[in-house]
Amino acid sequence: MTSKQRYQTPSRASSSAQSTHTHRFTQSSSLFARSATDSHVFSTPNQRRATPNYPDLSSRGQPRSSSRTSTANIISPYQSSPQLPPHPQRQRLSLRPPSSRLSSNNSVPLQGNNDNSTLEDALSSEDADALGEVIMAIDMKDNGNLGCAYYIAIDETMFLLEDVAMSGIDLVETLLLHVNPTTILISARASEALASYLSKRVQGVDGNRGDSRSAFILRNLNSTDFRYDVGKTKLLALNLEALGHQSVLYTSIVDEVVDDADGFGEENSKQARLMRLGTSINLDSRLTIGCAGALLGDLQRRRTAHYLPNDPDSLVAFRIKSIEMFTLFDSMFVNADTLVSLQILQSEHHPNSHQRGPSTSGSKESLSVYGLFQHLARTPQGKLKLRQIFLRPSTDINVIHTRQKTISFLLRPGNAETLIQLSNELKKIKNMKSVVALLEKGVDIPGRKISIANNVWASLQRFAAYSLRLRDSLRTLPGSEKVEIVRKVIDVIQPLVLCQVGEFISQTIDFEQSMERGRTAVRLGVDANLDEMKRSYDGMEHFLTNVIAKLRDELPEWARRYVQNCIFFPQLGFLTVVSVNPETGKGNYDGEGLNDVWERMFTAEGCVYYKNRQMKEMDEHFGDAYCMIIDREIEIIHELAIKVLAQKEVIIAASDVLGELDSLFALAIGCGQYNWVAPKMTAQNIIHIRGGRHPLQELVVPSFIANDCCISGGPGPEEDEDDGAANENSSEVERNSIEHPSTLVLTGPNHSGKSVYLKQVALIVYLAHIGCFVPAERAQIGITDCILTRIATRESVARNESAFSIDLRQVAFAMNFATRRSLVLIDEFGKGTNSLDGAGLVTAVLDHFTSLGPERPKVLAATHFHEIFEGQFLVDTPELSFGHMDVRLDFDAPIMEDQVTYLFQLKSGRSIASFGSRCAAMNGIGEAVVERAESIMLLLARNEDLEVACSKLSDSETQKLEEAEVVARNFLGQDIRTPPSNGINVQGTQYRQILDQISSFDDSTAKY
């Protein structure tokens, strides 16, 4: 028996025309569970016995209305009261997702981590899967052209990607990272690279997959489902609610005859719908339009499979209210390699094994930049919004400035304490998207883990109260009217509507009585008829006492002692209880001597329950009082739900804006805790950092050495500038491009901090583009369109690639997609192959970037190939500069670990060596091995022949060789004649005797 309470959602198109008996709650056993002081079964308190077991007679009792009822767990204060069987409940066929794990703005919606305090945690595994349904259709041709469309169930929104030309698997990986789909649809004729990549990461039978964060189901569809014309036809057939009333009439002479023949009106003509759709969708994205058609076909198949014909829920299930176009390049592009290399997001297996499985992600956030702020967000929607901010760095300088001003305002000394208080208040705010979705689905108590105190109505009531309190608190902050997010919160949260919703719930729901009864109860005074029925029902015990006394007066005197009491069962009505005869198994009295028929209903626990004439008269007069009370409460709660759902847009908008506020609170609190400063954003293509620090490294070391960075990208193509301001700006750009290089190549020993320096510069740029403060003394950051890295080699047995081929692919991606506003990081590229080939590749790649002229990107590189500098393959130019991490050398130190001291300070120029042998000694390599390595390195530095040098003999080996030479010369000086053979070979024996004589002579000579 389920513990959920459901009601059918009224149709939005005809809710006013339908009867209240058409859509009403259906409640399960939790609806009827009552305490000992509020029993459903009434009896006269004469004799008390153990509660009898009642056989399955659910087919006998029927409710007096269309509502289905159940009395599975009846608790009676009287031991003679039997326990009713569970009433069979109709299983809902609707699989409409009640909620979602995603939220969407005008960018790619993201999946966030599940919050244990949300209502979704109490849902069954089936409901939890529907909770986060995100369906993606993706198609990529052999030439790399990519199209994608995906649908978010909770938002009822479909997103279409602008077609991307000459893409690769890297872009597919980025899409999966941002969208985090649950189901992926691909064409049977999709490129082999796409099919292979997705099949290796598909969800396994245990619900997990190899090296990715979340699991998805991969489905192959017929290639005709991805045709452009099919997709366009299905898009034209959509009736989008988001478009609202058509204010402009699109007409075309070409289609008038065809439309008239088809029976369409002017507003619904094919050409008019096509023109209207073209205002919001780029119909030239042919691959994406085909993906949209495949996605719409899959939604139709799901709707057909999950719903019966003429089911009203099918009208709103998997519907699409709006369509949005998005592009991967409307903000800073960051692929999965960059996110992993810079540790912006990094997950690890959850230590609790119960958190791993098909229904959970099985991972938690590890030490990452996002992890520094994640725990500071207090609400589920705030965590989702914060993750979205980190995954979608903005290139809109106005958005960045707005977030910086908000953080600066919140970090004012006078607002610091208020910020912490408001952040703690946000803990009490839940995600209203899930709550409203549960209310639409008809779920009052979503599961056993959720109590009455945390059900849908309680959550809505608390949200209304706390959101209004937060709004008032924000208004009291001095200067808050100048902060955009505060103005947005004040504008979006409508006090009148939320107060009305809270009052509706408070005046209708009796939470104290609901907790006692285990179901949602209606307050007294809401409905006069309901109050009268409750008073009659509550006074039934005294009434039944009078009834049994009157009944006994009519019975023969000998039978009075066998009639115990009179009780009332919901659905079964009034019954007379008679003691059972243990010998015959029948009642001791069954109406003898009366002009009445006592119908035996059932026997249980030493009692026989009868229905006689007086009981039937009471049934007809009073009816099924309890079921009538429940039916009326269902109708009242249904009316309350309609009133609340009428304001769902206001409620969801208030929840979303509080999530956005929570995400900015988290950024502000984190920036204050870590002592970060606001960077100055500029349209110039520069990165000027003074005293920059690595946000993660400085947290795990006793002290961190800050470093500067000054690089400038290409100025771009020359354009005609008319006004003086433009000329002045152009001259400043040119001056920056001359004074500061676009490429900085770092050298230095291992462990000296080169990789940390590269990452900290990239992280400062990244944080600046999400509108956050940065770990530096001060910084001036130019707008950067993407960060591309060759730092970490993500190897996997699932990939048929070597480590070096992965490195090459990362560098090739950076060379193909980098622009003058890009930041490229290259760390020790070429180390996976022959040293000569590696040095040549590094030189060629760096020369390629520096030779792009006005379109050259900003490049930070680190290498140990010193031969490229000694051979003058790379020279110091205005576009190319060298730097190294400073060390202190003391080769006279007795301990090898003290010979090299790392200062972690960036200096200009290049280092003389990498001191790899010293690093080897510091990390446990044996002294003999280190000395041998240094001797070989010295020979290489002198350009000596290693083959000759390594073939040199030791003194003992030289002595043995000289002795062997003497023996050989003496042997060759012997006059050896061939003896007669006589058929016997004696030459071998003769030679051996001569050698023995020579050897013994040499040994005796050596002694003297």
PDB file of C-alpha atoms in Angstrom, residues 101-102 111 129-130 132-138 148-153 175-176 179-186 198 201-203 209 214-221 226 291 294-295 298-299 301-302 306 318:
ATOM      1  CA  ARG A 101      16.893  18.559 -11.435  1.00  0.00           C
ATOM      2  CA  LEU A 102      17.572  21.283 -13.902  1.00  0.00           C
ATOM      3  CA  GLN A 111      22.359  19.558 -13.731  1.00  0.00           C
ATOM      4  CA  ASP A 129      14.019   8.865 -12.913  1.00  0.00           C
ATOM      5  CA  ALA A 130      11.128  10.898 -14.291  1.00  0.00           C
ATOM      6  CA  GLY A 132      15.250  14.587 -13.996  1.00  0.00           C
ATOM      7  CA  GLU A 133      14.269  13.510 -17.504  1.00  0.00           C
ATOM      8  CA  VAL A 134      16.477  15.284 -20.055  1.00  0.00           C
ATOM      9  CA  ILE A 135      16.294  13.859 -23.586  1.00  0.00           C
ATOM     10  CA  MET A 136      18.947  14.821 -26.130  1.00  0.00           C
ATOM     11  CA  ALA A 137      19.084  14.137 -29.868  1.00  0.00           C
ATOM     12  CA  ILE A 138      22.494  14.652 -31.456  1.00  0.00           C
ATOM     13  CA  CYS A 148      21.820  18.973 -31.307  1.00  0.00           C
ATOM     14  CA  ALA A 149      18.417  19.423 -29.666  1.00  0.00           C
ATOM     15  CA  TYR A 150      17.373  18.509 -26.148  1.00  0.00           C
ATOM     16  CA  TYR A 151      14.223  18.651 -24.007  1.00  0.00           C
ATOM     17  CA  ILE A 152      13.905  19.332 -20.257  1.00  0.00           C
ATOM     18  CA  ALA A 153      10.760  17.748 -18.835  1.00  0.00           C
ATOM     19  CA  LEU A 175      27.594  19.334 -24.700  1.00  0.00           C
ATOM     20  CA  LEU A 176      27.214  16.261 -22.515  1.00  0.00           C
ATOM     21  CA  VAL A 179      23.344  19.296 -20.553  1.00  0.00           C
ATOM     22  CA  ASN A 180      23.897  16.081 -18.553  1.00  0.00           C
ATOM     23  CA  PRO A 181      21.186  14.106 -20.414  1.00  0.00           C
ATOM     24  CA  THR A 182      19.389  11.000 -19.197  1.00  0.00           C
ATOM     25  CA  THR A 183      18.630   9.710 -22.708  1.00  0.00           C
ATOM     26  CA  ILE A 184      20.545  10.323 -25.938  1.00  0.00           C
ATOM     27  CA  LEU A 185      19.093   9.706 -29.395  1.00  0.00           C
ATOM     28  CA  ILE A 186      21.428   9.234 -32.358  1.00  0.00           C
ATOM     29  CA  LEU A 198      28.730   7.519 -26.874  1.00  0.00           C
ATOM     30  CA  ARG A 201      30.067   5.972 -22.066  1.00  0.00           C
ATOM     31  CA  VAL A 202      26.569   4.569 -22.094  1.00  0.00           C
ATOM     32  CA  GLN A 203      24.842   3.523 -18.878  1.00  0.00           C
ATOM     33  CA  ARG A 209      29.335   4.170 -16.604  1.00  0.00           C
ATOM     34  CA  SER A 214      26.460  10.771 -14.945  1.00  0.00           C
ATOM     35  CA  ALA A 215      24.833   7.922 -16.797  1.00  0.00           C
ATOM     36  CA  PHE A 216      22.591   8.068 -19.842  1.00  0.00           C
ATOM     37  CA  ILE A 217      20.628   5.659 -22.002  1.00  0.00           C
ATOM     38  CA  LEU A 218      21.678   5.527 -25.673  1.00  0.00           C
ATOM     39  CA  ARG A 219      19.043   4.828 -28.331  1.00  0.00           C
ATOM     40  CA  ASN A 220      19.641   4.402 -32.061  1.00  0.00           C
ATOM     41  CA  LEU A 221      16.806   5.661 -34.273  1.00  0.00           C
ATOM     42  CA  PHE A 226      16.649  12.892 -38.410  1.00  0.00           C
ATOM     43  CA  CYS A 291      17.501  16.402 -34.358  1.00  0.00           C
ATOM     44  CA  ALA A 294      13.769  12.973 -33.888  1.00  0.00           C
ATOM     45  CA  LEU A 295      13.282  14.398 -30.402  1.00  0.00           C
ATOM     46  CA  ASP A 298      10.483  10.240 -29.306  1.00  0.00           C
ATOM     47  CA  LEU A 299       8.290  12.416 -27.081  1.00  0.00           C
ATOM     48  CA  ARG A 301       6.200   7.653 -28.643  1.00  0.00           C
ATOM     49  CA  ARG A 302       6.608   8.132 -24.910  1.00  0.00           C
ATOM     50  CA  HIS A 306       2.663   5.866 -21.070  1.00  0.00           C
ATOM     51  CA  PHE A 318       5.775  15.785 -22.414  1.00  0.00           C
TER      52      PHE A 318
END
